[in-house]
PDB file of C-alpha atoms in Angstrom:
ATOM      1  CA  MET A 261      91.035 -48.667  -7.513  1.00 68.00           C
ATOM      2  CA  LYS A 262      91.266 -45.578  -5.407  1.00 89.00           C
ATOM      3  CA  THR A 263      88.391 -44.040  -3.702  1.00 95.00           C
ATOM      4  CA  PRO A 264      86.998 -40.929  -5.646  1.00 97.00           C
ATOM      5  CA  THR A 265      86.547 -37.876  -3.464  1.00 96.00           C
ATOM      6  CA  PHE A 266      83.534 -35.216  -3.928  1.00 97.00           C
ATOM      7  CA  THR A 267      84.666 -32.206  -2.194  1.00 95.00           C
ATOM      8  CA  LEU A 268      82.444 -29.287  -1.766  1.00 95.00           C
ATOM      9  CA  VAL A 269      83.827 -25.535  -1.151  1.00 95.00           C
ATOM     10  CA  ALA A 270      80.574 -24.129   0.481  1.00 96.00           C
ATOM     11  CA  GLY A 271      79.592 -20.883   1.921  1.00 96.00           C
ATOM     12  CA  PRO A 272      77.304 -18.028   1.606  1.00 95.00           C
ATOM     13  CA  ASN A 273      78.087 -15.288  -1.455  1.00 90.00           C
ATOM     14  CA  GLY A 274      80.877 -13.400  -0.472  1.00 88.00           C
ATOM     15  CA  SER A 275      82.364 -15.692   2.025  1.00 90.00           C
ATOM     16  CA  GLY A 276      85.531 -16.123   0.071  1.00 86.00           C
ATOM     17  CA  LYS A 277      85.320 -19.491  -1.598  1.00 88.00           C
ATOM     18  CA  SER A 278      87.149 -18.541  -4.837  1.00 81.00           C
ATOM     19  CA  THR A 279      89.682 -16.738  -2.957  1.00 78.00           C
ATOM     20  CA  LEU A 280      90.304 -20.053  -0.777  1.00 83.00           C
ATOM     21  CA  THR A 281      90.519 -22.048  -3.714  1.00 78.00           C
ATOM     22  CA  GLY A 282      92.696 -19.845  -5.922  1.00 72.00           C
ATOM     23  CA  GLY A 283      95.007 -19.540  -3.088  1.00 66.00           C
ATOM     24  CA  ASN A 284      95.474 -23.054  -2.365  1.00 65.00           C
ATOM     25  CA  LEU A 285      96.243 -24.352  -6.143  1.00 55.00           C
ATOM     26  CA  ASP A 286      98.205 -27.462  -4.913  1.00 61.00           C
ATOM     27  CA  PHE A 287      95.445 -28.878  -2.964  1.00 64.00           C
ATOM     28  CA  PHE A 288      92.730 -27.861  -5.280  1.00 62.00           C
ATOM     29  CA  SER A 289      94.579 -28.571  -8.364  1.00 65.00           C
ATOM     30  CA  ALA A 290      94.451 -32.508  -7.659  1.00 75.00           C
ATOM     31  CA  TYR A 291      91.301 -32.914  -9.459  1.00 82.00           C
ATOM     32  CA  PRO A 292      88.724 -30.746 -11.614  1.00 88.00           C
ATOM     33  CA  LEU A 293      86.993 -28.079  -9.711  1.00 86.00           C
ATOM     34  CA  LEU A 294      83.634 -26.646 -10.992  1.00 85.00           C
ATOM     35  CA  ASP A 295      82.990 -22.910 -10.185  1.00 78.00           C
ATOM     36  CA  PRO A 296      79.684 -21.944 -11.355  1.00 72.00           C
ATOM     37  CA  ASP A 297      80.844 -18.316 -11.603  1.00 66.00           C
ATOM     38  CA  VAL A 298      83.671 -19.187 -14.003  1.00 69.00           C
ATOM     39  CA  ILE A 299      81.193 -21.226 -16.186  1.00 68.00           C
ATOM     40  CA  ALA A 300      78.626 -18.247 -16.008  1.00 64.00           C
ATOM     41  CA  LYS A 301      81.453 -16.087 -17.481  1.00 63.00           C
ATOM     42  CA  THR A 302      82.274 -18.568 -20.246  1.00 62.00           C
ATOM     43  CA  ILE A 303      78.282 -18.889 -20.960  1.00 56.00           C
ATOM     44  CA  GLN A 304      77.706 -15.008 -20.898  1.00 55.00           C
ATOM     45  CA  ALA A 305      80.698 -14.471 -23.697  1.00 52.00           C
ATOM     46  CA  ASP A 306      78.337 -16.515 -25.973  1.00 53.00           C
ATOM     47  CA  PRO A 307      75.592 -14.095 -27.205  1.00 49.00           C
ATOM     48  CA  ALA A 308      73.540 -17.034 -28.088  1.00 52.00           C
ATOM     49  CA  ASN A 309      73.267 -17.834 -24.212  1.00 50.00           C
ATOM     50  CA  THR A 310      70.805 -15.302 -22.608  1.00 46.00           C
ATOM     51  CA  ASN A 311      69.319 -17.568 -19.679  1.00 53.00           C
ATOM     52  CA  PRO A 312      70.815 -16.875 -16.316  1.00 53.00           C
ATOM     53  CA  LEU A 313      70.126 -20.410 -15.069  1.00 59.00           C
ATOM     54  CA  THR A 314      72.041 -21.902 -17.677  1.00 69.00           C
ATOM     55  CA  ALA A 315      75.417 -22.106 -15.726  1.00 67.00           C
ATOM     56  CA  GLY A 316      73.748 -23.603 -12.758  1.00 73.00           C
ATOM     57  CA  ARG A 317      72.296 -26.332 -14.976  1.00 83.00           C
ATOM     58  CA  GLU A 318      75.874 -26.787 -16.537  1.00 84.00           C
ATOM     59  CA  VAL A 319      77.370 -27.258 -13.354  1.00 85.00           C
ATOM     60  CA  LEU A 320      74.630 -30.032 -12.426  1.00 87.00           C
ATOM     61  CA  THR A 321      75.319 -31.772 -15.445  1.00 91.00           C
ATOM     62  CA  LYS A 322      78.937 -31.987 -14.840  1.00 92.00           C
ATOM     63  CA  VAL A 323      78.672 -32.902 -11.481  1.00 93.00           C
ATOM     64  CA  ALA A 324      76.125 -35.752 -12.321  1.00 95.00           C
ATOM     65  CA  GLY A 325      78.809 -36.877 -15.073  1.00 96.00           C
ATOM     66  CA  PHE A 326      81.679 -37.048 -12.422  1.00 96.00           C
ATOM     67  CA  VAL A 327      79.454 -39.028  -9.987  1.00 97.00           C
ATOM     68  CA  ASP A 328      78.486 -41.389 -12.728  1.00 97.00           C
ATOM     69  CA  ARG A 329      82.137 -42.005 -13.738  1.00 97.00           C
ATOM     70  CA  ARG A 330      83.217 -42.288 -10.085  1.00 97.00           C
ATOM     71  CA  GLU A 331      85.616 -39.809 -10.634  1.00 96.00           C
ATOM     72  CA  SER A 332      87.299 -37.273  -7.875  1.00 96.00           C
ATOM     73  CA  PHE A 333      86.076 -33.501  -8.352  1.00 95.00           C
ATOM     74  CA  ALA A 334      85.153 -30.307  -6.459  1.00 93.00           C
ATOM     75  CA  VAL A 335      82.500 -27.911  -6.771  1.00 94.00           C
ATOM     76  CA  GLU A 336      81.860 -24.605  -5.148  1.00 91.00           C
ATOM     77  CA  THR A 337      78.650 -23.728  -4.083  1.00 92.00           C
ATOM     78  CA  THR A 338      76.524 -21.470  -1.689  1.00 92.00           C
ATOM     79  CA  LEU A 339      74.875 -24.824  -0.228  1.00 96.00           C
ATOM     80  CA  SER A 340      71.858 -22.763  -0.258  1.00 94.00           C
ATOM     81  CA  GLY A 341      69.847 -25.504  -1.714  1.00 93.00           C
ATOM     82  CA  LYS A 342      69.264 -29.043  -1.005  1.00 94.00           C
ATOM     83  CA  ASN A 343      70.766 -30.468  -4.527  1.00 93.00           C
ATOM     84  CA  TYR A 344      74.125 -30.811  -3.162  1.00 95.00           C
ATOM     85  CA  ILE A 345      72.865 -32.396  -0.212  1.00 97.00           C
ATOM     86  CA  GLU A 346      71.347 -35.043  -2.025  1.00 97.00           C
ATOM     87  CA  THR A 347      74.299 -35.451  -4.374  1.00 96.00           C
ATOM     88  CA  MET A 348      76.503 -35.806  -1.212  1.00 98.00           C
ATOM     89  CA  ARG A 349      74.252 -38.986  -0.282  1.00 98.00           C
ATOM     90  CA  THR A 350      74.210 -40.139  -3.624  1.00 97.00           C
ATOM     91  CA  ALA A 351      78.084 -40.186  -4.313  1.00 98.00           C
ATOM     92  CA  GLY A 352      78.441 -41.459  -0.715  1.00 98.00           C
ATOM     93  CA  ASN A 353      76.072 -44.542  -1.647  1.00 98.00           C
ATOM     94  CA  LEU A 354      78.351 -44.977  -4.720  1.00 97.00           C
ATOM     95  CA  GLY A 355      81.798 -45.119  -2.775  1.00 97.00           C
ATOM     96  CA  PHE A 356      82.935 -41.596  -2.707  1.00 98.00           C
ATOM     97  CA  ALA A 357      84.731 -39.779   0.242  1.00 97.00           C
ATOM     98  CA  ILE A 358      82.939 -36.856   0.933  1.00 98.00           C
ATOM     99  CA  HIS A 359      84.432 -33.724   1.922  1.00 97.00           C
ATOM    100  CA  LEU A 360      83.081 -30.379   3.106  1.00 97.00           C
ATOM    101  CA  VAL A 361      85.095 -27.353   3.255  1.00 96.00           C
ATOM    102  CA  TYR A 362      82.728 -24.569   4.603  1.00 98.00           C
ATOM    103  CA  ILE A 363      83.355 -20.772   4.817  1.00 97.00           C
ATOM    104  CA  GLY A 364      81.305 -18.638   7.078  1.00 97.00           C
ATOM    105  CA  THR A 365      81.296 -15.095   8.044  1.00 96.00           C
ATOM    106  CA  VAL A 366      79.671 -13.586  11.720  1.00 97.00           C
ATOM    107  CA  ASP A 367      77.419 -11.095   9.600  1.00 96.00           C
ATOM    108  CA  VAL A 368      76.037 -11.005   6.345  1.00 95.00           C
ATOM    109  CA  GLU A 369      77.026  -7.218   6.001  1.00 96.00           C
ATOM    110  CA  ILE A 370      80.504  -8.402   5.687  1.00 94.00           C
ATOM    111  CA  ASN A 371      79.558 -10.626   2.623  1.00 91.00           C
ATOM    112  CA  LEU A 372      77.644  -7.705   1.233  1.00 93.00           C
ATOM    113  CA  VAL A 373      80.565  -5.308   1.405  1.00 93.00           C
ATOM    114  CA  ARG A 374      82.868  -8.036  -0.134  1.00 90.00           C
ATOM    115  CA  ILE A 375      80.533  -8.298  -3.025  1.00 89.00           C
ATOM    116  CA  ARG A 376      80.237  -4.631  -3.528  1.00 88.00           C
ATOM    117  CA  ARG A 377      84.057  -4.346  -3.721  1.00 86.00           C
ATOM    118  CA  ARG A 378      84.307  -7.374  -6.020  1.00 83.00           C
ATOM    119  CA  PHE A 379      81.767  -5.660  -8.451  1.00 86.00           C
ATOM    120  CA  ILE A 380      83.492  -2.245  -8.245  1.00 82.00           C
ATOM    121  CA  GLY A 381      86.991  -4.231  -9.117  1.00 82.00           C
ATOM    122  CA  GLY A 382      85.084  -5.692 -12.102  1.00 81.00           C
ATOM    123  CA  GLY A 383      83.882  -8.867 -10.667  1.00 76.00           C
ATOM    124  CA  HIS A 384      80.345 -10.219 -10.576  1.00 75.00           C
ATOM    125  CA  ASP A 385      77.569  -8.949  -8.641  1.00 80.00           C
ATOM    126  CA  VAL A 386      74.804 -10.638  -6.579  1.00 87.00           C
ATOM    127  CA  PRO A 387      71.641  -9.003  -5.742  1.00 87.00           C
ATOM    128  CA  GLU A 388      71.371  -8.109  -2.041  1.00 88.00           C
ATOM    129  CA  ALA A 389      68.387  -9.941  -1.571  1.00 91.00           C
ATOM    130  CA  ASP A 390      69.703 -12.935  -2.792  1.00 89.00           C
ATOM    131  CA  VAL A 391      72.711 -12.711  -0.708  1.00 90.00           C
ATOM    132  CA  ARG A 392      70.645 -12.220   2.477  1.00 94.00           C
ATOM    133  CA  ARG A 393      68.405 -15.304   1.697  1.00 95.00           C
ATOM    134  CA  ARG A 394      70.972 -17.675   0.581  1.00 94.00           C
ATOM    135  CA  TYR A 395      73.069 -16.506   3.780  1.00 95.00           C
ATOM    136  CA  GLU A 396      70.426 -17.869   6.218  1.00 96.00           C
ATOM    137  CA  ARG A 397      69.736 -21.020   4.075  1.00 97.00           C
ATOM    138  CA  SER A 398      73.245 -21.835   3.519  1.00 97.00           C
ATOM    139  CA  LEU A 399      73.961 -22.108   7.489  1.00 97.00           C
ATOM    140  CA  LYS A 400      70.939 -24.182   8.005  1.00 97.00           C
ATOM    141  CA  ASN A 401      72.121 -26.481   5.160  1.00 98.00           C
ATOM    142  CA  LEU A 402      75.603 -26.523   6.866  1.00 98.00           C
ATOM    143  CA  ILE A 403      74.135 -28.645   9.748  1.00 97.00           C
ATOM    144  CA  ILE A 404      72.625 -31.060   7.109  1.00 97.00           C
ATOM    145  CA  ALA A 405      75.488 -31.440   4.906  1.00 98.00           C
ATOM    146  CA  ALA A 406      78.176 -31.844   7.777  1.00 98.00           C
ATOM    147  CA  HIS A 407      76.338 -34.972   9.105  1.00 97.00           C
ATOM    148  CA  VAL A 408      76.447 -36.465   5.633  1.00 98.00           C
ATOM    149  CA  ALA A 409      80.005 -35.580   5.003  1.00 98.00           C
ATOM    150  CA  ASP A 410      83.142 -37.927   6.021  1.00 98.00           C
ATOM    151  CA  PHE A 411      85.422 -34.933   6.496  1.00 97.00           C
ATOM    152  CA  VAL A 412      84.668 -31.441   7.377  1.00 98.00           C
ATOM    153  CA  MET A 413      86.642 -28.388   7.730  1.00 97.00           C
ATOM    154  CA  LEU A 414      85.092 -25.031   8.849  1.00 97.00           C
ATOM    155  CA  PHE A 415      86.575 -21.665   8.314  1.00 97.00           C
ATOM    156  CA  ASP A 416      85.624 -18.395   9.754  1.00 97.00           C
ATOM    157  CA  ASN A 417      86.306 -15.560   7.346  1.00 96.00           C
ATOM    158  CA  SER A 418      84.943 -12.552   8.956  1.00 96.00           C
ATOM    159  CA  THR A 419      88.234 -10.480   9.056  1.00 93.00           C
ATOM    160  CA  ASP A 420      90.504  -9.179   6.411  1.00 84.00           C
ATOM    161  CA  GLY A 421      93.109 -11.174   8.624  1.00 88.00           C
ATOM    162  CA  GLY A 422      92.457 -14.483   6.751  1.00 88.00           C
ATOM    163  CA  TYR A 423      90.768 -17.447   7.352  1.00 93.00           C
ATOM    164  CA  ARG A 424      90.593 -19.227  10.713  1.00 96.00           C
ATOM    165  CA  GLU A 425      89.888 -22.611  11.278  1.00 96.00           C
ATOM    166  CA  VAL A 426      86.889 -23.139  13.400  1.00 97.00           C
ATOM    167  CA  ALA A 427      86.422 -26.809  13.350  1.00 97.00           C
ATOM    168  CA  MET A 428      87.589 -30.155  11.859  1.00 98.00           C
ATOM    169  CA  ILE A 429      84.963 -33.139  11.735  1.00 97.00           C
ATOM    170  CA  GLU A 430      86.195 -36.623  10.896  1.00 97.00           C
ATOM    171  CA  ASN A 431      83.651 -39.460  10.641  1.00 94.00           C
ATOM    172  CA  GLY A 432      81.481 -37.551  12.892  1.00 93.00           C
ATOM    173  CA  THR A 433      83.963 -36.656  15.422  1.00 95.00           C
ATOM    174  CA  PRO A 434      84.323 -32.953  15.891  1.00 96.00           C
ATOM    175  CA  ARG A 435      87.389 -30.885  16.944  1.00 97.00           C
ATOM    176  CA  TRP A 436      86.553 -27.488  17.945  1.00 97.00           C
ATOM    177  CA  PHE A 437      88.938 -24.396  17.922  1.00 97.00           C
ATOM    178  CA  ASP A 438      88.020 -21.552  20.181  1.00 94.00           C
ATOM    179  CA  PRO A 439      86.685 -19.117  20.007  1.00 95.00           C
ATOM    180  CA  VAL A 440      83.670 -20.647  17.921  1.00 96.00           C
ATOM    181  CA  PRO A 441      81.726 -17.976  16.060  1.00 97.00           C
ATOM    182  CA  ALA A 442      78.263 -17.545  16.448  1.00 96.00           C
ATOM    183  CA  TRP A 443      77.387 -18.701  13.078  1.00 97.00           C
ATOM    184  CA  ALA A 444      78.864 -22.161  13.962  1.00 97.00           C
ATOM    185  CA  GLY A 445      77.191 -22.490  16.873  1.00 96.00           C
ATOM    186  CA  PRO A 446      74.013 -24.186  15.885  1.00 95.00           C
ATOM    187  CA  LEU A 447      76.465 -27.040  14.267  1.00 96.00           C
ATOM    188  CA  LYS A 448      78.142 -27.445  17.446  1.00 96.00           C
ATOM    189  CA  THR A 449      75.028 -28.053  19.016  1.00 95.00           C
ATOM    190  CA  SER A 450      73.843 -30.609  16.524  1.00 94.00           C
ATOM    191  CA  PHE A 451      76.790 -32.574  17.405  1.00 91.00           C
ATOM    192  CA  LYS A 452      76.349 -32.446  20.821  1.00 82.00           C
ATOM    193  CA  ASN A 453      72.778 -34.026  20.463  1.00 65.00           C
ATOM    194  CA  ILE A 454      73.649 -37.084  18.570  1.00 57.00           C
TER     195      ILE A 454
END
C-alpha cells in the first residue's frame, strides 16, 4: 500500500498560498486540496449558512476524514493555530508522510497590501487586526511544524518577482539558500540547536 501524504500549504494571510497552488496544478492536483476560502465561498452562497466559522469547521471535518481513511490530501492554512500541528502528529503516527510548504514575507505590510489589492479586485477581505495577529502566530508555529514534518520547503514571496526558495528540510536535515530572510531566521536557529 502506498504511503499517504498530508501536505500543508501554509503561511500568513496574503502570503500567496492560493497563487502557488493555483499556478502549480500538476503538483497540487495529485490529491484533493482543501482551501478554506473556496469552501467559505460555497457556504456563503447558501443563504441558510450565516456562521463565519462554518467553513473552518467544514475543513477540519474533511481533514479528519482523510486522516481516518488514510488518504493523501493537502490543505491551505495560515498555521496561526495549533490544530494542524496536532493533526500533523496524529497523521504521522498513522503512517502519513508529512509535507510542509511554507510561504513567508519579510513584513506584514506586504501581506496587507496584497489583501487590499485582492479585495478591490473582488476577492475576499481579512480584517487588518486578524492579519497582524496571524502573521506573528504563523511564524512561531512554523518552528514547531517544521520539526514535525518529514519534508519542508520554504519560500519567500516578499516581492512581486515571484517565489524564492529559502530552504529545503528533509527528515530534519536543512539546506538553506542565501540570503535567508529575517522571518526564517528563528527557524534556522532552531535547527542549529538540535
